[in-house]
Amino acid sequence: MKDYGDRIWYEPREIESIAEDELARAGWPRLEGSVAIDIERFITRHLKVNFDFTELPEGVQGFTEFYANGKVEMAISAELADRAEEDWGALHRLRTTLAHEAAHVLLHRTLYLAENFKTLDQKRLCREVGFKKMKQYDWREWQANRGMGALLLPAGLVKRELVKVDPAGSRSKILQVISRRFAVSTDAVSFRLNEFRATKR
């Protein structure tokens, strides 16, 4: 990790390591009967951050707000949470939103402590719908998305599950199997596998 004044630069491998270390410290919380990470339990019990389901502006799925004393407030779209009870796609979106906000806490909380607080013009970090091109992201959002993947699809766990999948199966079949096991979208799995190849993890 390098500190560029009000900007922290993490190498991708550092983000992976931070997420894995924190999951290990949390005891690898899993959804009941599943290999999938219980991200809600990770946030509330390990990070000690409570979040509220609340009405948010259109297009905003969640936000995390930081304070100079280290306090963190997190809010998640109530509309998204309601849809997640019946819709598998919305459940994926809810889990990725929670993991994205958790990654902000892991990676960016130190930015907002008293010595830096007054110099920062953005104390509330939001996850919005519709991000497509990574180069257009705020650097904190890019890092949080990378951390989101590392929290929901930890490299070691995913690779252990991949060896159980029929290697003769199509890529789409493999994506579907891992998607179900980790309660994320096939797009998230595909993106994550591409990250593994890029970093040779």
PDB file of C-alpha atoms in Angstrom, residues 6-120:
ATOM      1  CA  ASP A   6      -5.373  11.853   0.443  1.00  0.00           C
ATOM      2  CA  ARG A   7      -5.188   8.913  -1.944  1.00  0.00           C
ATOM      3  CA  ILE A   8      -4.217   5.364  -1.021  1.00  0.00           C
ATOM      4  CA  TRP A   9      -2.954   3.140  -3.798  1.00  0.00           C
ATOM      5  CA  TYR A  10      -3.368  -0.597  -3.310  1.00  0.00           C
ATOM      6  CA  GLU A  11      -1.922  -3.138  -5.674  1.00  0.00           C
ATOM      7  CA  PRO A  12      -4.546  -5.743  -6.677  1.00  0.00           C
ATOM      8  CA  ARG A  13      -2.696  -8.428  -4.724  1.00  0.00           C
ATOM      9  CA  GLU A  14      -2.802  -6.241  -1.621  1.00  0.00           C
ATOM     10  CA  ILE A  15      -6.588  -5.945  -1.874  1.00  0.00           C
ATOM     11  CA  GLU A  16      -6.824  -9.716  -2.252  1.00  0.00           C
ATOM     12  CA  SER A  17      -4.631 -10.213   0.797  1.00  0.00           C
ATOM     13  CA  ILE A  18      -6.542  -7.712   2.937  1.00  0.00           C
ATOM     14  CA  ALA A  19      -9.880  -9.343   2.097  1.00  0.00           C
ATOM     15  CA  GLU A  20      -8.584 -12.861   2.715  1.00  0.00           C
ATOM     16  CA  ASP A  21      -6.941 -11.914   6.010  1.00  0.00           C
ATOM     17  CA  GLU A  22     -10.113 -10.237   7.276  1.00  0.00           C
ATOM     18  CA  LEU A  23     -12.305 -13.169   6.245  1.00  0.00           C
ATOM     19  CA  ALA A  24      -9.926 -15.477   8.112  1.00  0.00           C
ATOM     20  CA  ARG A  25     -10.063 -13.255  11.216  1.00  0.00           C
ATOM     21  CA  ALA A  26     -13.853 -13.352  10.969  1.00  0.00           C
ATOM     22  CA  GLY A  27     -13.785 -17.166  10.922  1.00  0.00           C
ATOM     23  CA  TRP A  28     -14.836 -17.464   7.273  1.00  0.00           C
ATOM     24  CA  PRO A  29     -18.548 -16.741   7.888  1.00  0.00           C
ATOM     25  CA  ARG A  30     -20.731 -18.776   5.522  1.00  0.00           C
ATOM     26  CA  LEU A  31     -24.374 -18.860   4.615  1.00  0.00           C
ATOM     27  CA  GLU A  32     -26.010 -21.874   6.238  1.00  0.00           C
ATOM     28  CA  GLY A  33     -25.333 -25.058   4.280  1.00  0.00           C
ATOM     29  CA  SER A  34     -23.267 -23.212   1.686  1.00  0.00           C
ATOM     30  CA  VAL A  35     -19.729 -22.250   0.760  1.00  0.00           C
ATOM     31  CA  ALA A  36     -20.960 -18.700   0.073  1.00  0.00           C
ATOM     32  CA  ILE A  37     -19.661 -15.947   2.341  1.00  0.00           C
ATOM     33  CA  ASP A  38     -22.247 -14.526   4.747  1.00  0.00           C
ATOM     34  CA  ILE A  39     -21.459 -10.903   3.980  1.00  0.00           C
ATOM     35  CA  GLU A  40     -24.088  -9.489   6.343  1.00  0.00           C
ATOM     36  CA  ARG A  41     -22.560 -11.330   9.281  1.00  0.00           C
ATOM     37  CA  PHE A  42     -19.077 -10.245   8.197  1.00  0.00           C
ATOM     38  CA  ILE A  43     -20.161  -6.601   8.273  1.00  0.00           C
ATOM     39  CA  THR A  44     -22.084  -6.609  11.529  1.00  0.00           C
ATOM     40  CA  ARG A  45     -20.026  -9.025  13.627  1.00  0.00           C
ATOM     41  CA  HIS A  46     -16.515  -8.576  12.275  1.00  0.00           C
ATOM     42  CA  LEU A  47     -16.432  -4.996  11.026  1.00  0.00           C
ATOM     43  CA  LYS A  48     -18.798  -3.940  13.845  1.00  0.00           C
ATOM     44  CA  VAL A  49     -20.795  -1.799  11.432  1.00  0.00           C
ATOM     45  CA  ASN A  50     -24.584  -1.773  11.473  1.00  0.00           C
ATOM     46  CA  PHE A  51     -26.433  -0.916   8.297  1.00  0.00           C
ATOM     47  CA  ASP A  52     -29.948   0.307   7.632  1.00  0.00           C
ATOM     48  CA  PHE A  53     -32.260  -0.570   4.770  1.00  0.00           C
ATOM     49  CA  THR A  54     -33.599   2.791   3.710  1.00  0.00           C
ATOM     50  CA  GLU A  55     -35.030   4.712   0.783  1.00  0.00           C
ATOM     51  CA  LEU A  56     -32.194   5.999  -1.391  1.00  0.00           C
ATOM     52  CA  PRO A  57     -32.144   8.204  -4.501  1.00  0.00           C
ATOM     53  CA  GLU A  58     -32.853   6.458  -7.781  1.00  0.00           C
ATOM     54  CA  GLY A  59     -29.776   4.659  -9.053  1.00  0.00           C
ATOM     55  CA  VAL A  60     -28.034   4.517  -5.668  1.00  0.00           C
ATOM     56  CA  GLN A  61     -27.849   1.047  -4.154  1.00  0.00           C
ATOM     57  CA  GLY A  62     -25.927   1.853  -1.017  1.00  0.00           C
ATOM     58  CA  PHE A  63     -23.533   4.234   0.676  1.00  0.00           C
ATOM     59  CA  THR A  64     -20.992   4.345   3.457  1.00  0.00           C
ATOM     60  CA  GLU A  65     -20.354   7.547   5.376  1.00  0.00           C
ATOM     61  CA  PHE A  66     -17.210   8.083   7.436  1.00  0.00           C
ATOM     62  CA  TYR A  67     -16.573  10.311  10.445  1.00  0.00           C
ATOM     63  CA  ALA A  68     -13.394  11.737  11.955  1.00  0.00           C
ATOM     64  CA  ASN A  69     -13.763   9.627  15.118  1.00  0.00           C
ATOM     65  CA  GLY A  70     -13.781   6.383  13.115  1.00  0.00           C
ATOM     66  CA  LYS A  71     -17.542   5.950  13.198  1.00  0.00           C
ATOM     67  CA  VAL A  72     -19.090   4.480  10.057  1.00  0.00           C
ATOM     68  CA  GLU A  73     -22.693   4.617   8.882  1.00  0.00           C
ATOM     69  CA  MET A  74     -23.881   2.330   6.111  1.00  0.00           C
ATOM     70  CA  ALA A  75     -27.195   2.392   4.251  1.00  0.00           C
ATOM     71  CA  ILE A  76     -28.551  -0.066   1.696  1.00  0.00           C
ATOM     72  CA  SER A  77     -31.473   0.415  -0.664  1.00  0.00           C
ATOM     73  CA  ALA A  78     -34.678  -0.878   0.956  1.00  0.00           C
ATOM     74  CA  GLU A  79     -36.181  -1.325  -2.498  1.00  0.00           C
ATOM     75  CA  LEU A  80     -33.309  -3.602  -3.493  1.00  0.00           C
ATOM     76  CA  ALA A  81     -33.618  -5.574  -0.260  1.00  0.00           C
ATOM     77  CA  ASP A  82     -37.351  -6.064  -0.828  1.00  0.00           C
ATOM     78  CA  ARG A  83     -36.789  -7.357  -4.350  1.00  0.00           C
ATOM     79  CA  ALA A  84     -34.021  -9.670  -3.126  1.00  0.00           C
ATOM     80  CA  GLU A  85     -36.529 -11.691  -1.103  1.00  0.00           C
ATOM     81  CA  GLU A  86     -38.070 -13.093  -4.286  1.00  0.00           C
ATOM     82  CA  ASP A  87     -35.678 -12.340  -7.126  1.00  0.00           C
ATOM     83  CA  TRP A  88     -32.354 -14.180  -7.502  1.00  0.00           C
ATOM     84  CA  GLY A  89     -30.841 -11.380  -9.575  1.00  0.00           C
ATOM     85  CA  ALA A  90     -31.753  -8.773  -6.959  1.00  0.00           C
ATOM     86  CA  LEU A  91     -30.249 -11.008  -4.262  1.00  0.00           C
ATOM     87  CA  HIS A  92     -26.972 -11.056  -6.194  1.00  0.00           C
ATOM     88  CA  ARG A  93     -27.099  -7.277  -6.481  1.00  0.00           C
ATOM     89  CA  LEU A  94     -27.791  -6.926  -2.754  1.00  0.00           C
ATOM     90  CA  ARG A  95     -24.846  -9.158  -1.838  1.00  0.00           C
ATOM     91  CA  THR A  96     -22.477  -7.299  -4.141  1.00  0.00           C
ATOM     92  CA  THR A  97     -23.672  -3.962  -2.763  1.00  0.00           C
ATOM     93  CA  LEU A  98     -23.034  -5.105   0.812  1.00  0.00           C
ATOM     94  CA  ALA A  99     -19.602  -6.439  -0.136  1.00  0.00           C
ATOM     95  CA  HIS A 100     -18.766  -3.230  -2.001  1.00  0.00           C
ATOM     96  CA  GLU A 101     -19.591  -1.161   1.086  1.00  0.00           C
ATOM     97  CA  ALA A 102     -17.669  -3.588   3.319  1.00  0.00           C
ATOM     98  CA  ALA A 103     -14.637  -3.130   1.070  1.00  0.00           C
ATOM     99  CA  HIS A 104     -14.888   0.645   1.514  1.00  0.00           C
ATOM    100  CA  VAL A 105     -14.639   0.111   5.273  1.00  0.00           C
ATOM    101  CA  LEU A 106     -11.669  -2.235   4.965  1.00  0.00           C
ATOM    102  CA  LEU A 107      -9.750  -0.110   2.486  1.00  0.00           C
ATOM    103  CA  HIS A 108     -10.736   3.488   3.156  1.00  0.00           C
ATOM    104  CA  ARG A 109     -11.640   3.964   6.800  1.00  0.00           C
ATOM    105  CA  THR A 110      -8.145   5.203   7.640  1.00  0.00           C
ATOM    106  CA  LEU A 111      -8.504   8.005   5.096  1.00  0.00           C
ATOM    107  CA  TYR A 112     -11.240   9.582   7.166  1.00  0.00           C
ATOM    108  CA  LEU A 113      -9.681   9.644  10.610  1.00  0.00           C
ATOM    109  CA  ALA A 114      -9.181  13.008  12.307  1.00  0.00           C
ATOM    110  CA  GLU A 115      -5.824  13.924  10.775  1.00  0.00           C
ATOM    111  CA  ASN A 116      -7.171  13.722   7.222  1.00  0.00           C
ATOM    112  CA  PHE A 117     -10.855  14.448   7.668  1.00  0.00           C
ATOM    113  CA  LYS A 118     -10.906  18.178   6.998  1.00  0.00           C
ATOM    114  CA  THR A 119      -9.003  17.859   3.729  1.00  0.00           C
ATOM    115  CA  LEU A 120     -11.396  15.357   2.160  1.00  0.00           C
TER     116      LEU A 120
END
